[in-house]
Coordinates of C-alpha atoms and ligand atoms in Angstrom, one line a residue:
M1 CA 108.2 77.8 84.4
M2 CA 108.6 76.5 87.9
T3 CA 111.8 74.5 87.2
K4 CA 113.4 77.5 85.9
D5 CA 113.3 79.7 88.8
I6 CA 113.7 76.6 91.0
K7 CA 116.9 75.5 89.4
G8 CA 118.4 78.8 90.4
D9 CA 117.7 78.3 94.0
F10 CA 120.5 75.4 93.9
P11 CA 123.7 76.4 93.9
I12 CA 125.3 72.9 92.6
L13 CA 123.1 73.2 89.6
K14 CA 124.9 75.9 88.4
N15 CA 127.3 74.2 86.3
G16 CA 125.0 72.6 84.1
L17 CA 124.8 69.2 85.9
I18 CA 121.6 67.3 85.1
F19 CA 121.0 65.6 88.5
L20 CA 118.7 62.7 88.1
D21 CA 119.7 60.5 91.2
N22 CA 117.4 62.1 93.5
S23 CA 116.2 58.9 94.9
A24 CA 119.6 58.7 96.4
T25 CA 119.6 62.2 97.8
T26 CA 118.4 65.4 96.4
Q27 CA 120.3 68.8 96.2
K28 CA 119.9 71.6 98.7
P29 CA 118.6 74.8 98.0
T30 CA 120.4 78.2 99.3
K31 CA 117.6 78.7 102.1
V32 CA 118.5 75.2 103.5
I33 CA 122.4 75.9 103.1
K34 CA 121.9 79.2 104.7
A35 CA 119.9 77.7 107.6
V36 CA 122.7 75.4 108.6
K37 CA 125.0 78.1 108.4
E38 CA 123.1 80.6 110.3
Y39 CA 122.3 78.1 113.1
Y40 CA 126.2 77.6 113.7
E41 CA 126.7 81.6 113.4
Q42 CA 123.8 82.5 115.5
D43 CA 122.2 79.8 117.5
N44 CA 124.4 76.9 118.5
A45 CA 123.9 75.5 122.0
N46 CA 122.7 72.4 123.2
V47 CA 118.9 71.7 123.6
H48 CA 116.8 71.1 126.6
R49 CA 119.7 71.9 129.0
G50 CA 121.0 75.3 129.3
I51 CA 119.1 78.1 131.3
Y52 CA 120.9 80.8 129.1
K53 CA 119.4 82.6 126.4
L54 CA 121.1 81.0 123.5
A55 CA 120.2 77.9 124.8
Q56 CA 116.9 78.7 124.8
K57 CA 116.9 80.0 121.5
S58 CA 118.4 76.7 120.0
T59 CA 115.7 74.8 121.9
V60 CA 112.9 77.0 120.5
L61 CA 114.2 76.2 116.9
Y62 CA 114.8 72.7 117.6
E63 CA 111.3 72.3 118.7
K64 CA 109.9 74.5 116.2
A65 CA 111.2 71.9 113.5
H66 CA 109.2 69.3 115.1
E67 CA 106.0 71.2 115.0
V68 CA 106.8 72.4 111.3
V69 CA 107.2 68.5 110.3
A70 CA 104.2 67.4 112.4
N71 CA 102.1 70.2 110.6
F72 CA 103.6 69.1 107.2
I73 CA 102.3 65.1 107.5
G74 CA 99.1 66.0 109.5
A75 CA 100.6 64.6 112.9
E76 CA 101.0 65.9 116.5
F77 CA 104.0 67.4 117.9
E78 CA 104.4 64.1 120.5
E79 CA 104.1 62.2 117.5
I80 CA 107.5 63.6 115.7
I81 CA 110.7 61.6 116.5
F82 CA 113.7 62.8 114.8
T83 CA 116.1 60.2 113.8
K84 CA 119.1 60.0 111.2
G85 CA 117.0 58.7 108.6
T86 CA 114.5 56.0 107.4
T87 CA 117.1 53.5 108.3
E88 CA 117.2 54.4 111.6
G89 CA 113.6 54.9 112.0
L90 CA 113.1 51.4 110.6
N91 CA 115.8 49.9 113.2
L92 CA 114.3 51.5 115.9
L93 CA 110.9 50.4 115.2
A94 CA 112.1 46.3 114.6
Y95 CA 114.0 46.8 117.8
S96 CA 111.0 48.5 120.0
L97 CA 108.1 46.1 118.4
G98 CA 110.3 43.3 117.9
K99 CA 110.6 42.9 121.9
N100 CA 106.9 42.0 121.9
L101 CA 107.2 39.4 119.4
N102 CA 106.9 35.7 120.0
A103 CA 107.9 32.6 118.1
G104 CA 105.5 31.8 114.9
D105 CA 104.5 35.5 114.9
E106 CA 104.6 36.9 111.4
I107 CA 105.9 40.1 109.8
V108 CA 104.5 41.0 106.3
L109 CA 106.5 43.1 104.0
S110 CA 106.6 43.2 100.3
E111 CA 109.0 42.1 97.5
M112 CA 109.8 45.7 96.5
E113 CA 111.1 46.8 99.6
H114 CA 114.5 48.6 100.1
H115 CA 117.2 46.8 102.0
S116 CA 116.5 49.0 105.0
N117 CA 112.9 47.7 105.5
I118 CA 114.1 44.0 105.1
V119 CA 117.2 43.3 107.0
P120 CA 116.0 45.0 110.3
W121 CA 113.0 42.5 110.0
Q122 CA 115.3 39.7 109.3
Q123 CA 117.5 40.2 112.3
I124 CA 114.4 40.5 114.9
A125 CA 112.7 37.3 113.1
K126 CA 115.7 35.3 113.6
E127 CA 116.2 36.4 117.4
K128 CA 112.5 36.0 117.9
G129 CA 111.6 33.1 115.9
A130 CA 109.2 35.0 114.0
V131 CA 108.5 34.6 110.1
L132 CA 108.6 36.7 107.6
K133 CA 106.2 37.0 104.8
F134 CA 106.3 38.8 101.5
I135 CA 103.7 40.4 99.3
P136 CA 104.4 39.4 95.7
I137 CA 104.6 41.7 92.8
T138 CA 102.3 41.4 89.7
K139 CA 103.4 41.6 86.0
E140 CA 102.4 45.2 86.0
Y141 CA 104.9 45.7 88.9
R142 CA 102.0 46.5 91.6
L143 CA 101.5 44.6 94.8
D144 CA 99.2 41.6 94.5
M145 CA 96.6 42.7 96.8
E146 CA 94.6 39.2 96.5
K147 CA 97.8 37.5 97.9
A148 CA 98.1 40.7 100.3
A149 CA 94.8 39.8 102.0
E150 CA 95.8 36.1 102.0
L151 CA 99.2 36.7 103.7
I152 CA 97.8 38.9 106.4
T153 CA 96.2 36.8 109.1
E154 CA 95.8 36.7 112.5
K155 CA 99.3 35.5 113.1
T156 CA 100.5 39.0 111.7
K157 CA 101.9 41.3 114.0
I158 CA 103.6 43.8 112.0
V159 CA 103.1 44.9 108.4
S160 CA 105.7 47.2 107.1
I161 CA 105.4 48.4 103.3
V162 CA 107.1 51.0 101.2
H163 CA 104.8 53.8 100.1
M164 CA 106.5 54.8 96.7
S165 CA 109.2 52.1 95.6
N166 CA 112.7 53.3 94.9
V167 CA 113.2 51.1 91.8
L168 CA 109.5 50.8 90.3
G169 CA 108.3 54.2 91.3
T170 CA 105.2 52.1 92.0
I171 CA 102.9 54.0 94.7
N172 CA 101.4 51.3 96.6
P173 CA 97.8 51.6 98.3
V174 CA 98.9 52.0 102.1
K175 CA 95.9 52.6 103.3
E176 CA 94.0 49.5 102.2
I177 CA 97.1 47.5 103.2
A178 CA 96.6 49.4 106.7
E179 CA 92.8 48.2 106.9
L180 CA 94.0 44.6 106.2
A181 CA 96.5 45.2 109.0
H182 CA 94.3 46.7 111.5
E183 CA 91.5 43.9 110.7
V184 CA 93.8 41.3 112.4
G185 CA 95.1 43.7 115.1
A186 CA 98.7 44.2 113.4
V187 CA 100.6 47.6 113.3
M188 CA 101.1 49.1 109.8
I189 CA 104.5 50.8 109.1
V190 CA 104.9 52.9 106.0
D191 CA 108.2 53.3 104.5
A192 CA 107.7 57.0 103.1
A193 CA 111.5 57.5 102.3
Q194 CA 110.5 58.4 98.7
S195 CA 106.8 59.5 99.0
V196 CA 107.0 62.3 101.6
P197 CA 109.5 64.1 99.0
H198 CA 107.3 63.8 96.3
L199 CA 103.4 63.8 97.3
P200 CA 101.3 65.4 99.9
V201 CA 101.2 62.9 102.8
N202 CA 98.9 62.9 105.6
V203 CA 99.5 60.3 108.6
K204 CA 96.3 60.3 109.6
E205 CA 94.4 59.9 106.2
S206 CA 96.7 57.3 105.4
N207 CA 95.4 55.4 108.4
C208 CA 99.1 54.1 109.4
D209 CA 100.4 53.6 112.8
F210 CA 104.1 54.4 111.9
L211 CA 105.7 56.4 109.1
V212 CA 109.6 57.2 108.4
F213 CA 111.2 59.2 105.9
S214 CA 114.9 61.0 105.4
G215 CA 115.5 64.6 105.3
H216 CA 118.1 64.4 102.5
K217 CA 115.6 63.0 100.0
M218 CA 113.6 66.2 100.0
C219 CA 116.1 69.1 100.1
A220 CA 117.2 68.9 103.8
P221 CA 121.0 68.0 104.9
T222 CA 122.0 64.3 105.4
G223 CA 121.9 62.8 108.9
I224 CA 118.2 63.9 109.9
G225 CA 115.2 62.0 109.3
V226 CA 111.6 61.4 110.8
L227 CA 109.8 58.7 112.6
Y228 CA 106.0 59.3 112.9
G229 CA 104.2 57.1 115.3
R230 CA 100.7 57.2 116.7
K231 CA 100.8 58.9 120.3
E232 CA 99.1 55.6 122.2
L233 CA 101.7 53.3 120.7
L234 CA 104.8 55.5 121.3
K235 CA 103.8 55.7 124.9
E236 CA 103.6 51.9 125.3
M237 CA 106.9 51.4 123.2
Q238 CA 110.1 50.7 124.6
P239 CA 112.8 53.0 123.8
F240 CA 115.5 52.0 121.1
L241 CA 118.6 54.1 122.4
Y242 CA 119.3 55.1 126.1
G243 CA 120.9 58.1 127.6
G244 CA 120.9 62.0 127.3
D245 CA 117.7 63.6 126.4
M246 CA 115.3 60.6 126.8
I247 CA 115.6 60.5 130.4
K248 CA 113.3 61.9 133.2
E249 CA 114.9 60.6 136.4
V250 CA 117.9 58.6 136.9
T251 CA 119.1 56.8 140.1
F252 CA 122.2 54.1 140.4
E253 CA 119.4 51.8 140.3
Q254 CA 116.8 52.9 137.7
S255 CA 115.7 55.2 135.2
T256 CA 112.4 56.6 134.0
W257 CA 111.9 58.1 130.4
N258 CA 111.1 61.4 129.1
E259 CA 107.6 62.6 127.7
L260 CA 107.2 62.3 124.1
P261 CA 108.7 62.7 121.5
W262 CA 112.0 63.0 123.7
K263 CA 111.7 59.5 125.0
F264 CA 113.0 58.5 121.6
E265 CA 115.6 60.9 121.3
A266 CA 118.8 59.7 123.1
G267 CA 121.9 62.0 123.4
T268 CA 122.5 65.4 121.8
P269 CA 120.4 65.4 118.5
N270 CA 121.3 66.8 115.1
L271 CA 120.3 70.3 115.5
A272 CA 122.0 72.0 112.5
G273 CA 120.5 69.3 110.8
A274 CA 116.9 70.1 112.3
A275 CA 117.2 73.6 111.2
G276 CA 118.0 72.8 107.8
L277 CA 115.0 70.1 107.7
L278 CA 113.0 72.9 109.1
A279 CA 114.1 75.2 106.1
A280 CA 113.4 72.5 103.6
V281 CA 110.0 71.9 104.6
E282 CA 109.2 75.4 104.7
Y283 CA 110.7 75.7 101.0
L284 CA 108.6 73.0 99.8
Q285 CA 105.7 74.4 101.5
E286 CA 106.2 77.6 99.7
I287 CA 106.0 75.5 96.2
G288 CA 103.1 73.4 97.5
M289 CA 103.3 69.6 97.8
N290 CA 100.6 69.4 95.1
N291 CA 102.8 71.2 92.4
V292 CA 105.6 69.2 93.5
E293 CA 103.5 66.1 92.8
A294 CA 102.1 67.4 89.4
H295 CA 105.6 68.4 88.2
G296 CA 107.3 65.1 88.8
K297 CA 104.2 63.3 87.3
K298 CA 104.5 65.6 84.0
L299 CA 108.3 64.7 83.9
M300 CA 107.7 60.9 84.5
K301 CA 105.0 60.9 81.8
Y302 CA 106.9 62.6 79.3
A303 CA 109.9 60.7 79.7
L304 CA 108.2 57.3 79.8
E305 CA 106.5 58.3 76.3
K306 CA 109.8 59.1 74.7
L307 CA 111.4 55.9 76.2
S308 CA 108.5 53.8 74.9
V309 CA 109.6 54.2 71.4
I310 CA 113.0 53.1 71.9
P311 CA 112.5 49.4 71.1
E312 CA 115.8 48.5 73.0
V313 CA 114.8 50.1 76.2
T314 CA 112.9 48.1 78.9
V315 CA 111.5 50.0 81.7
I316 CA 111.4 48.5 85.0
G317 CA 108.3 49.9 86.6
P318 CA 104.4 50.3 85.5
A319 CA 103.6 51.6 82.3
E320 CA 100.5 53.0 83.9
V321 CA 101.2 56.4 85.2
E322 CA 98.5 56.5 87.8
N323 CA 99.8 55.9 91.3
R324 CA 103.5 55.9 89.9
G325 CA 106.1 58.2 91.0
P326 CA 109.1 60.2 89.1
I327 CA 111.6 57.2 89.3
I328 CA 112.2 55.5 86.1
S329 CA 114.2 52.3 86.0
L330 CA 115.5 50.9 82.8
N331 CA 118.1 48.6 81.1
I332 CA 119.2 48.8 77.3
E333 CA 119.8 45.6 75.5
G334 CA 123.3 44.5 75.3
M335 CA 124.8 47.2 77.6
H336 CA 125.5 46.8 81.7
P337 CA 123.8 49.5 83.5
H338 CA 127.1 50.1 85.3
D339 CA 128.4 51.1 81.8
L340 CA 125.3 52.9 80.9
S341 CA 125.5 55.1 83.7
E342 CA 129.1 55.8 83.1
M343 CA 128.2 57.0 79.5
L344 CA 125.6 59.3 80.9
D345 CA 128.2 60.9 83.4
R346 CA 130.1 61.6 80.2
E347 CA 127.0 63.7 79.2
N348 CA 127.1 65.3 82.7
I349 CA 123.6 63.3 83.4
A350 CA 124.1 61.9 87.0
V351 CA 121.8 58.5 87.2
R352 CA 122.3 55.4 89.4
G353 CA 123.4 52.2 88.1
G354 CA 123.0 48.8 90.2
F355 CA 120.8 47.3 92.4
H356 CA 119.3 50.5 94.3
C357 CA 119.5 48.6 97.4
A358 CA 116.7 46.2 96.5
M359 CA 118.7 43.1 95.8
P360 CA 115.9 40.5 96.4
L361 CA 113.5 42.4 94.0
F362 CA 116.2 42.1 91.3
S363 CA 116.7 38.6 91.9
K364 CA 113.0 38.2 91.7
L365 CA 112.8 39.9 88.3
G366 CA 115.9 38.1 87.0
L367 CA 117.9 41.2 86.4
D368 CA 121.2 42.5 87.2
G369 CA 120.4 45.7 88.2
S370 CA 119.3 48.7 86.1
I371 CA 120.2 52.4 85.6
R372 CA 117.5 54.7 87.5
A373 CA 116.8 58.2 86.5
S374 CA 114.7 60.2 89.0
F375 CA 113.2 63.6 89.0
Y376 CA 112.8 66.2 91.4
I377 CA 111.2 70.0 91.6
Y378 CA 114.5 71.4 89.9
N379 CA 114.6 69.0 86.9
S380 CA 112.8 70.3 83.7
K381 CA 111.6 68.9 80.4
E382 CA 114.9 69.6 78.9
D383 CA 116.5 67.4 81.4
A384 CA 114.2 64.6 80.3
D385 CA 115.2 65.4 76.7
R386 CA 119.0 65.3 77.5
L387 CA 118.3 61.9 79.3
V388 CA 116.4 60.4 76.6
N389 CA 118.9 61.5 73.6
A390 CA 122.0 60.2 75.6
V391 CA 120.1 56.7 76.3
M392 CA 119.5 56.7 72.4
K393 CA 123.1 57.4 71.9
A394 CA 123.9 54.6 74.2
V395 CA 121.5 52.2 72.4
E396 CA 123.4 53.0 68.9
Q397 CA 126.5 52.5 70.6
A398 CA 125.6 49.2 71.9
K399 CA 124.3 48.2 68.6
K400 CA 127.6 49.2 66.7
E401 CA 129.8 47.8 69.4
E402 CA 128.2 44.5 70.0
G403 CA 127.2 45.4 73.4
V404 CA 130.5 46.9 74.2
I405 CA 130.7 50.2 75.8
N406 CA 132.1 52.8 73.9
R407 CA 135.9 53.0 73.6
A408 CA 136.0 56.5 74.7
E409 CA 133.8 55.8 77.9
I410 CA 135.8 52.8 79.1
T411 CA 138.4 55.2 80.9
P412 CA 138.7 58.8 81.5
G413 CA 140.8 61.5 79.9
D414 CA 143.5 61.3 76.9
L415 CA 145.4 58.5 76.5
T416 CA 149.1 58.1 75.5
E417 CA 149.8 55.6 72.8
E418 CA 150.5 52.8 74.9
Q419 CA 147.3 53.4 77.0
E420 CA 145.3 53.1 73.6
L421 CA 146.9 49.6 72.8
Y422 CA 145.8 48.7 76.6
K423 CA 142.3 50.1 76.1
E424 CA 141.9 47.7 73.0
N425 CA 143.2 44.8 74.9
V426 CA 140.7 45.6 77.8
I427 CA 137.8 45.7 75.3
D428 CA 138.8 42.4 73.6
H429 CA 138.8 40.9 77.0
Y430 CA 135.5 41.9 77.6
K431 CA 134.4 41.1 74.3
H432 CA 136.0 37.6 74.4
P433 CA 136.7 36.9 78.0
R434 CA 139.3 34.3 78.7
N435 CA 138.6 31.3 81.3
K436 CA 134.8 32.2 81.6
K437 CA 133.7 28.9 82.6
E438 CA 133.1 26.7 85.6
I439 CA 135.7 24.0 86.6
E440 CA 134.2 21.0 88.2
D441 CA 137.2 19.6 89.8
Y442 CA 138.3 22.9 91.7
T443 CA 140.2 23.1 94.8
A444 CA 138.6 26.2 95.7
K445 CA 135.7 28.6 94.9
Y446 CA 134.6 31.7 96.1
R447 CA 131.6 34.2 95.0
E448 CA 131.8 38.1 95.7
V449 CA 129.3 40.9 94.9
N450 CA 129.9 44.5 94.5
P451 CA 126.9 45.7 96.3
I452 CA 127.2 49.4 94.6
C453 CA 127.1 48.1 91.2
G454 CA 125.7 44.5 91.5
D455 CA 128.6 42.9 89.5
T456 CA 129.4 39.4 90.5
V457 CA 132.3 37.2 90.0
T458 CA 132.8 33.5 91.2
M459 CA 136.4 32.3 91.2
Y460 CA 137.4 28.6 90.7
V461 CA 141.1 27.4 91.4
K462 CA 142.5 24.0 90.7
N463 CA 145.6 23.5 92.9
N464 CA 148.4 21.1 91.8
N465 CA 151.3 20.7 94.4
G466 CA 151.2 24.4 95.1
T467 CA 151.0 25.4 91.4
I468 CA 147.5 26.9 89.5
E469 CA 146.7 24.1 87.4
E470 CA 143.2 25.8 86.2
I471 CA 141.7 29.1 87.0
S472 CA 138.3 30.3 86.1
F473 CA 135.7 32.8 86.7
T474 CA 131.9 33.1 86.0
G475 CA 129.6 35.8 86.7
S476 CA 128.1 39.2 85.3
G477 CA 129.4 42.8 85.4
C478 CA 130.5 45.8 83.9
A479 CA 133.1 46.1 81.1
I480 CA 135.9 46.8 83.7
S481 CA 135.1 44.1 86.2
Q482 CA 134.7 41.4 83.5
A483 CA 137.9 42.4 81.7
S484 CA 139.9 42.6 85.0
A485 CA 138.9 38.9 85.7
S486 CA 139.7 37.8 82.3
L487 CA 143.3 39.5 82.5
L488 CA 143.8 38.2 86.1
T489 CA 142.8 34.7 85.5
E490 CA 145.2 34.6 82.1
N491 CA 147.8 36.0 83.9
L492 CA 147.8 33.9 87.0
K493 CA 147.4 30.3 85.3
G494 CA 150.4 28.2 85.8
K495 CA 151.9 30.6 88.6
D496 CA 152.6 29.5 92.4
I497 CA 149.5 29.9 94.7
E498 CA 151.9 31.8 97.2
E499 CA 152.6 34.2 94.2
A500 CA 148.9 34.3 93.5
K501 CA 148.2 35.5 97.1
K502 CA 150.6 38.1 96.9
F503 CA 149.4 39.5 93.5
N504 CA 148.1 43.2 94.6
Q505 CA 145.8 45.9 93.5
Q506 CA 148.7 47.7 91.6
E507 CA 149.6 44.6 89.5
V508 CA 145.7 44.4 88.5
F509 CA 145.7 48.1 87.4
A510 CA 148.7 47.5 85.4
L511 CA 147.1 44.7 83.8
L512 CA 144.3 46.9 82.7
G513 CA 146.9 49.5 81.7
I514 CA 144.4 52.1 81.6
P515 CA 143.4 54.9 84.0
I516 CA 140.5 53.7 86.1
S517 CA 138.4 56.2 87.7
H518 CA 137.5 56.1 91.1
T519 CA 134.1 54.9 90.8
R520 CA 135.2 51.9 89.0
T521 CA 138.1 50.9 91.2
K522 CA 135.7 48.6 93.0
C523 CA 134.8 47.0 89.7
A524 CA 138.5 46.7 88.6
L525 CA 139.4 45.1 91.9
L526 CA 136.5 42.6 92.3
P527 CA 138.3 39.7 90.6
L528 CA 141.1 40.1 92.8
K529 CA 139.4 40.3 96.2
T530 CA 137.4 37.2 95.1
L531 CA 140.5 35.2 94.1
H532 CA 142.2 36.1 97.6
H533 CA 139.1 34.7 99.3
A534 CA 139.2 31.4 97.2
L535 CA 142.8 31.1 98.0
E536 CA 142.6 31.7 101.7
E537 CA 140.0 28.7 101.7
M538 CA 142.7 26.4 100.7
Ligands
PLP601 N1 113.4 53.2 101.9 C1 113.5 53.6 100.6 C2 112.5 53.1 100.0 C3 114.7 54.2 100.1 O1 114.6 54.6 99.0 C4 115.8 54.6 100.9 C5 116.9 55.2 100.3 O2 117.2 55.0 99.4 C6 115.7 53.9 102.4 C7 114.7 53.4 102.7 C8 116.9 54.5 103.2 O3 116.9 55.7 103.4 P1 118.3 56.3 104.4 O4 119.5 55.9 103.6 O5 118.2 57.8 104.0 O6 118.0 55.9 105.8

């Protein structure tokens, strides 16, 4: 019931789109779209500067956004810093807290972190000689809390953990981990990018020192996010960016910092984004975060039950629905996630396929990615049914076609007779790839990854007096990238190296001979890009 009314609030969903990529970003309700429009039509002026009425109106609105967000997560006004999003919040923390790290200090993360909660710490660790430790995950896709207790020691200075995994849906016991961190005097950071949109979160109850999230994953515009920090800690911390609003006084020699939270908000902020975030938080509060949580849980449980009876489907995440969010990653036997997501797209179901910005987790699990369906407030049981039915259809297809993507899915639109022939050829190259092997006495070898879908290609080339004597590839990927590698290697064997260096994108598309959708362009061109890198190394 709730979803029917709610769906109507989202203009983009009016054309029947089943949007299940909510962990990447959510759609925006009319209230938020209107708030941004009205900001520009009625309130636009810079904040904390002008004395005139419009500037004051804008300032009041901007400060109100901080107040409403503070209230939303149980924080105080001074503790709410607006950022671009979760990634910026984590970078700010890595930079500012990282200043106090010494060689040998330890930073504890987990194996289920998003790249945004790994890469900034890797950089700081490198700079300072600090050491990263990762809490492992169990077979049930939960954090191994015994190992967590062993890993968090007197050497630990920072613990930074995701609250709800954007791949597994696992909700981690951040309060318990915060206790472990505080016992040894470390600070506790929570990456709440997925939890704040889905659950009631109270920073004081969770006992964390810092918590970060993004507005765009909870109905607000992109480019606005939140960093919560305990006041005492923020007061001591060095700013991340300098200039503009974060200044109290400047002389030619030195500067002093503004009070909280502005000390951490340098330059002109995203004012319209803040107006949108304010509207989004009010919108979610009108629904009630308990209802948001209950709705997500109901859909997740329903979809998991239906998927569990399809033997070819593997869900990558806890089977137990307690402490689990409405994010379902899955694979089906014999079909690459990228091909599966394109199949679902043909049914107007938007899911994500690939590594979901968590490559280390997938490499630990030994998987080439997954598709991910994530539900939000506007999704309904019918949406879950549509997903399950489309997945079942794909399973049937995979069986019938020996794991090959449906002929109709490999390329968009109606095809000419000639293109139909090319399509058969592409499918044949995917099913029976030519030159898919390692060459031992290669002259050059190069490996490339497409970070979007996770396709990997390694190219091997053997040079014989300027001629390509042998060329081969290995790797894994979707139908298009694999067929493209097979066709490319077949075409270039025996050709001049110089000729191969000049082989261009249009020529790859000509080899494939079928229309390639925009989303598949990177897949089609990955082998060529890899080959060019290999040839550069010669
Ligand atoms: N952390 C988690 C758990 C996420 O799911 C995401 C986004 O998918 C991020 C961090 C990064 O968020 P953003 O891209 O909004 O900075």
